[in-house]
């Protein structure tokens, strides 16, 4: 039952976003919940990890290195370019760059499973990029938007350390010692993550309700282009380097699906509520596009 509810994440996110757009007063007072909810999401990620997820780095270092390079070089670059191309405001450009500069999202692991990609590899890539994001995300953001707006890179680093690293490590340690109790409850942690991100998206939509109608089309086009560039870039760069099709699918999903919840939190904490909007919409879109792509790849394998 929980798995079926979790699989409908895009529908829950769209539905709740519509409600909060029409009735923003329902959620605007819950802005302070955003950081604790992201901490919960990262804890739920950590508690499903095992030491073996880190050992895989030593088995396939070149492929993981390629995914990480694409994650932190291609995605922020594309975000910056599409922001200019679609003439987005400075606030929205900051949000787009933040989406591009963060690590891979945990939803990529689910999409990898549905696409018949390498789930274990996807998890390892997410873990590696998540840990690297502590240092890389603030300084990549500084590189792209630091001349336009003040970017407190070191403060962002400390925030990511507290919001991402600490809950992931706590979850990992708990799973190491209590795995026999936790293994049976992975679906519950996935469900908690989904409820949390749906609520975060709804809060951001509600806060920005008055501005959405004027910026919706160019922002949506920029997000779609950004996400597709990540998916295609991840797949075809992996092909160029000679990796097998299953690995190429895994890299594509990992690069194209971002930890947009972290982008939302950083935007709210260090920039403006409007800068959080790209992350909120990306959260919905990348799950829709990822699900469509997973369905396509899954059917191709059956054929």
Short mmCIF file of C-alpha atoms in Angstrom, two decimals:
data_model
loop_
_atom_site.label_atom_id
_atom_site.label_comp_id
_atom_site.label_asym_id
_atom_site.label_seq_id
_atom_site.Cartn_x
_atom_site.Cartn_y
_atom_site.Cartn_z
CA UNK A 1 0.00 0.00 0.00
CA UNK A 2 2.77 2.45 0.98
CA UNK A 3 4.70 1.62 -2.22
CA UNK A 4 1.65 2.41 -4.37
CA UNK A 5 1.13 5.74 -2.60
CA UNK A 6 4.83 6.60 -2.97
CA UNK A 7 4.77 5.73 -6.68
CA UNK A 8 2.16 8.44 -7.22
CA UNK A 9 4.49 11.15 -5.90
CA UNK A 10 4.13 13.45 -8.97
CA UNK A 11 0.34 13.40 -8.64
CA UNK A 12 0.46 14.18 -4.92
CA UNK A 13 2.92 17.02 -5.59
CA UNK A 14 0.81 18.50 -8.41
CA UNK A 15 -2.41 18.15 -6.44
CA UNK A 16 -1.05 19.74 -3.28
CA UNK A 17 0.61 22.50 -5.31
CA UNK A 18 -2.73 23.37 -6.92
CA UNK A 19 -4.37 23.51 -3.49
CA UNK A 20 -1.64 25.78 -2.06
CA UNK A 21 -1.72 28.00 -5.16
CA UNK A 22 -5.47 28.48 -4.75
CA UNK A 23 -5.33 28.72 -0.94
CA UNK A 24 -1.83 30.00 -0.04
CA UNK A 25 -2.91 30.96 3.46
CA UNK A 26 -2.99 27.24 4.32
CA UNK A 27 0.80 26.92 4.15
CA UNK A 28 2.55 30.31 4.26
CA UNK A 29 2.91 30.15 8.04
CA UNK A 30 4.81 26.84 7.77
CA UNK A 31 7.93 28.36 6.18
CA UNK A 32 9.95 27.46 9.28
CA UNK A 33 9.20 23.76 8.68
CA UNK A 34 11.24 23.60 5.46
CA UNK A 35 14.68 23.02 7.02
CA UNK A 36 13.50 20.40 9.57
CA UNK A 37 11.68 18.55 6.80
CA UNK A 38 14.78 18.45 4.61
CA UNK A 39 16.78 17.17 7.59
CA UNK A 40 14.17 14.41 7.93
CA UNK A 41 14.53 13.59 4.21
CA UNK A 42 18.32 13.33 4.50
CA UNK A 43 17.97 11.19 7.64
CA UNK A 44 15.62 8.86 5.73
CA UNK A 45 18.25 8.62 3.00
CA UNK A 46 21.00 7.84 5.51
CA UNK A 47 19.03 5.18 7.35
CA UNK A 48 18.60 3.17 4.14
CA UNK A 49 22.35 3.21 3.39
CA UNK A 50 24.94 0.56 4.20
CA UNK A 51 28.73 0.57 4.32
CA UNK A 52 28.67 -1.49 1.08
CA UNK A 53 27.28 1.55 -0.75
CA UNK A 54 30.59 3.32 -0.15
CA UNK A 55 32.74 0.30 -1.04
CA UNK A 56 31.27 0.29 -4.56
CA UNK A 57 33.17 3.49 -5.28
CA UNK A 58 36.37 1.44 -5.36
CA UNK A 59 34.85 -1.05 -7.83
CA UNK A 60 33.71 1.46 -10.49
CA UNK A 61 35.65 4.68 -9.84
CA UNK A 62 35.73 5.92 -13.47
CA UNK A 63 31.97 5.70 -13.97
CA UNK A 64 31.21 7.33 -10.61
CA UNK A 65 33.79 10.05 -11.32
CA UNK A 66 32.12 10.75 -14.69
CA UNK A 67 28.69 11.05 -13.05
CA UNK A 68 30.04 13.43 -10.40
CA UNK A 69 31.84 15.60 -12.97
CA UNK A 70 28.69 15.87 -15.09
CA UNK A 71 26.62 16.54 -11.96
CA UNK A 72 28.67 19.51 -10.83
CA UNK A 73 29.96 20.87 -14.16
CA UNK A 74 27.23 20.24 -16.74
CA UNK A 75 24.14 20.91 -14.62
CA UNK A 76 25.08 24.33 -13.16
CA UNK A 77 26.44 25.42 -16.56
CA UNK A 78 23.20 24.46 -18.32
CA UNK A 79 21.19 26.14 -15.55
CA UNK A 80 23.09 29.38 -16.07
CA UNK A 81 22.75 29.21 -19.88
CA UNK A 82 18.99 28.48 -19.90
CA UNK A 83 18.41 31.26 -17.35
CA UNK A 84 20.02 33.69 -19.79
CA UNK A 85 18.28 32.11 -22.79
CA UNK A 86 14.81 32.46 -21.24
CA UNK A 87 15.63 35.88 -19.78
CA UNK A 88 14.85 34.85 -16.20
CA UNK A 89 15.17 37.40 -13.41
CA UNK A 90 18.23 37.40 -11.17
CA UNK A 91 16.25 35.75 -8.37
CA UNK A 92 15.09 32.92 -10.62
CA UNK A 93 18.57 32.51 -12.12
CA UNK A 94 19.97 32.06 -8.61
CA UNK A 95 17.36 29.35 -8.01
CA UNK A 96 18.16 27.63 -11.30
CA UNK A 97 21.90 27.64 -10.55
CA UNK A 98 21.24 26.24 -7.07
CA UNK A 99 19.25 23.38 -8.63
CA UNK A 100 22.14 22.74 -10.98
CA UNK A 101 24.79 22.94 -8.27
CA UNK A 102 23.29 20.50 -5.76
CA UNK A 103 23.81 16.73 -5.62
CA UNK A 104 21.72 13.99 -7.17
CA UNK A 105 18.32 13.43 -5.59
CA UNK A 106 17.21 10.30 -3.75
CA UNK A 107 14.30 9.93 -6.20
CA UNK A 108 16.88 8.92 -8.80
CA UNK A 109 17.29 5.58 -7.02
CA UNK A 110 13.59 4.77 -7.43
CA UNK A 111 13.61 5.84 -11.09
CA UNK A 112 16.75 3.72 -11.68
CA UNK A 113 14.86 0.70 -10.34
CA UNK A 114 11.83 1.38 -12.58
CA UNK A 115 14.11 1.90 -15.62
CA UNK A 116 15.93 -1.41 -15.01
CA UNK A 117 19.15 0.53 -14.50
CA UNK A 118 21.79 -0.27 -11.86
CA UNK A 119 20.12 0.65 -8.54
CA UNK A 120 23.16 -0.12 -6.38
CA UNK A 121 25.29 2.10 -8.60
CA UNK A 122 22.65 4.85 -8.50
CA UNK A 123 22.64 4.78 -4.69
CA UNK A 124 26.44 5.02 -4.61
CA UNK A 125 26.44 7.96 -7.02
CA UNK A 126 23.83 9.76 -4.92
CA UNK A 127 25.85 9.21 -1.75
CA UNK A 128 29.11 10.43 -3.33
CA UNK A 129 27.57 13.54 -4.88
CA UNK A 130 25.68 14.28 -1.64
CA UNK A 131 28.89 14.24 0.39
CA UNK A 132 30.78 16.29 -2.20
CA UNK A 133 27.93 18.84 -2.36
CA UNK A 134 28.89 20.04 1.12
CA UNK A 135 31.93 21.77 -0.39
CA UNK A 136 31.12 21.96 -4.11
CA UNK A 137 27.58 23.43 -4.06
CA UNK A 138 28.42 26.72 -2.27
CA UNK A 139 31.45 27.47 -4.42
CA UNK A 140 29.83 26.51 -7.74
CA UNK A 141 26.96 28.85 -6.81
CA UNK A 142 29.50 31.55 -5.99
CA UNK A 143 31.20 31.01 -9.37
CA UNK A 144 28.02 31.53 -11.40
CA UNK A 145 26.07 34.16 -9.48
CA UNK A 146 28.63 35.66 -7.08
CA UNK A 147 29.17 38.69 -9.33
CA UNK A 148 25.42 39.36 -9.44
CA UNK A 149 24.31 38.75 -5.85
CA UNK A 150 26.19 38.19 -2.57
CA UNK A 151 26.83 34.45 -2.03
CA UNK A 152 27.84 33.53 1.54
CA UNK A 153 29.66 30.40 0.40
CA UNK A 154 31.20 29.41 3.73
CA UNK A 155 27.92 29.87 5.61
CA UNK A 156 26.20 27.75 2.97
CA UNK A 157 28.89 25.08 3.45
CA UNK A 158 28.19 24.97 7.19
CA UNK A 159 24.45 24.79 6.57
CA UNK A 160 24.81 21.88 4.15
CA UNK A 161 27.06 20.17 6.67
CA UNK A 162 24.31 20.41 9.31
CA UNK A 163 21.34 19.79 7.02
CA UNK A 164 22.84 17.03 4.85
CA UNK A 165 25.94 15.43 6.34
CA UNK A 166 24.89 15.07 9.98
CA UNK A 167 21.45 13.46 9.40
CA UNK A 168 22.85 11.14 6.70
CA UNK A 169 25.62 9.96 9.02
CA UNK A 170 23.23 9.52 11.96
CA UNK A 171 20.93 7.45 9.73
CA UNK A 172 23.85 5.40 8.42
CA UNK A 173 25.10 4.63 11.95
CA UNK A 174 21.63 3.61 13.13
CA UNK A 175 21.22 1.31 10.12
CA UNK A 176 24.62 -0.25 10.78
CA UNK A 177 23.67 -1.26 14.32
CA UNK A 178 19.94 -1.91 13.89
CA UNK A 179 19.70 -3.10 10.28
CA UNK A 180 17.55 -6.15 11.09
CA UNK A 181 14.80 -3.81 12.36
CA UNK A 182 15.27 -1.11 9.73
CA UNK A 183 15.51 -3.27 6.57
CA UNK A 184 11.83 -4.19 6.83
CA UNK A 185 10.79 -0.55 7.12
CA UNK A 186 12.48 1.06 4.09
CA UNK A 187 9.08 1.80 2.53
CA UNK A 188 8.10 3.85 5.58
CA UNK A 189 11.20 6.04 5.29
CA UNK A 190 10.58 6.53 1.56
CA UNK A 191 6.99 7.52 2.36
CA UNK A 192 8.13 10.05 4.99
CA UNK A 193 10.53 11.56 2.45
CA UNK A 194 7.79 11.92 -0.14
CA UNK A 195 5.32 13.51 2.30
CA UNK A 196 8.05 15.94 3.38
CA UNK A 197 9.05 17.04 -0.13
CA UNK A 198 5.40 17.41 -1.20
CA UNK A 199 4.82 19.70 1.76
CA UNK A 200 7.99 21.72 1.03
CA UNK A 201 6.87 22.18 -2.60
CA UNK A 202 3.43 23.30 -1.45
CA UNK A 203 4.86 25.88 0.96
CA UNK A 204 7.07 27.39 -1.77
CA UNK A 205 4.15 27.52 -4.23
CA UNK A 206 1.99 29.21 -1.59
CA UNK A 207 4.63 31.80 -0.69
CA UNK A 208 5.16 32.71 -4.35
CA UNK A 209 1.50 32.49 -5.40
CA UNK A 210 1.15 36.16 -6.41
CA UNK A 211 4.17 36.00 -8.78
CA UNK A 212 3.71 32.59 -10.38
CA UNK A 213 1.25 33.62 -13.11
CA UNK A 214 3.70 36.15 -14.60
CA UNK A 215 6.75 33.86 -14.68
CA UNK A 216 5.28 30.37 -15.05
CA UNK A 217 5.85 29.76 -18.77
CA UNK A 218 9.50 30.86 -19.18
CA UNK A 219 10.46 29.24 -15.87
CA UNK A 220 8.74 25.97 -16.77
CA UNK A 221 10.45 25.88 -20.18
CA UNK A 222 13.83 26.58 -18.55
CA UNK A 223 13.31 23.76 -16.03
CA UNK A 224 12.24 21.27 -18.71
CA UNK A 225 15.24 22.16 -20.89
CA UNK A 226 17.61 21.94 -17.89
CA UNK A 227 16.33 18.53 -16.83
CA UNK A 228 16.37 17.08 -20.37
CA UNK A 229 19.91 18.38 -20.93
CA UNK A 230 20.99 16.52 -17.78
CA UNK A 231 19.28 13.27 -18.82
CA UNK A 232 20.61 13.38 -22.39
CA UNK A 233 24.07 14.61 -21.36
CA UNK A 234 24.41 11.89 -18.74
CA UNK A 235 23.42 9.18 -21.19
CA UNK A 236 25.43 10.23 -24.24
CA UNK A 237 28.61 11.28 -22.43
CA UNK A 238 28.61 7.82 -20.81
CA UNK A 239 28.17 6.27 -24.26
CA UNK A 240 31.10 8.31 -25.61
CA UNK A 241 33.30 6.93 -22.81
CA UNK A 242 32.33 3.38 -23.75
CA UNK A 243 30.16 2.30 -20.82
CA UNK A 244 27.41 -0.31 -21.23
CA UNK A 245 23.78 0.71 -21.76
CA UNK A 246 22.68 -0.11 -18.19
CA UNK A 247 25.42 2.12 -16.78
CA UNK A 248 24.54 4.89 -19.26
CA UNK A 249 20.91 4.83 -18.10
CA UNK A 250 22.03 5.02 -14.48
CA UNK A 251 24.28 8.04 -15.09
CA UNK A 252 21.55 9.78 -17.12
CA UNK A 253 19.03 9.43 -14.30
CA UNK A 254 21.53 10.47 -11.65
CA UNK A 255 22.67 13.59 -13.52
CA UNK A 256 19.18 14.65 -14.61
CA UNK A 257 17.52 14.30 -11.19
CA UNK A 258 18.68 16.81 -8.58
CA UNK A 259 18.33 17.20 -4.82
CA UNK A 260 15.99 20.11 -5.46
CA UNK A 261 14.83 20.10 -1.84
CA UNK A 262 18.31 21.23 -0.82
CA UNK A 263 18.19 23.94 -3.51
CA UNK A 264 14.90 25.15 -2.02
CA UNK A 265 16.32 25.29 1.52
CA UNK A 266 19.47 27.17 0.46
CA UNK A 267 17.40 29.63 -1.57
CA UNK A 268 15.06 30.33 1.35
CA UNK A 269 17.90 30.68 3.86
CA UNK A 270 20.38 32.75 1.85
CA UNK A 271 18.47 34.37 -1.01
CA UNK A 272 14.72 34.97 -1.55
CA UNK A 273 11.49 32.93 -1.59
CA UNK A 274 11.29 33.50 -5.36
CA UNK A 275 14.72 31.88 -5.75
CA UNK A 276 13.25 28.76 -4.15
CA UNK A 277 10.58 28.41 -6.84
CA UNK A 278 12.78 26.72 -9.51
CA UNK A 279 13.70 24.00 -7.00
CA UNK A 280 10.05 23.41 -6.05
CA UNK A 281 8.91 23.09 -9.67
CA UNK A 282 11.96 21.00 -10.61
CA UNK A 283 10.99 18.57 -7.82
CA UNK A 284 7.70 17.89 -9.57
CA UNK A 285 8.99 17.91 -13.14
CA UNK A 286 12.02 15.64 -12.74
CA UNK A 287 9.86 12.93 -11.21
CA UNK A 288 7.41 13.18 -14.12
CA UNK A 289 10.14 13.11 -16.78
CA UNK A 290 12.04 10.40 -14.91
CA UNK A 291 8.93 8.21 -14.66
CA UNK A 292 8.21 8.63 -18.39
CA UNK A 293 11.82 7.78 -19.29
CA UNK A 294 11.81 4.79 -16.92
CA UNK A 295 8.64 3.47 -18.54
CA UNK A 296 10.17 3.85 -22.01
CA UNK A 297 13.41 2.08 -21.08
CA UNK A 298 11.58 -0.64 -19.20
CA UNK A 299 9.34 -1.42 -22.20
CA UNK A 300 12.32 -1.43 -24.57
CA UNK A 301 14.05 -4.06 -22.44
CA UNK A 302 10.96 -6.26 -22.48
CA UNK A 303 10.80 -5.95 -26.25
#
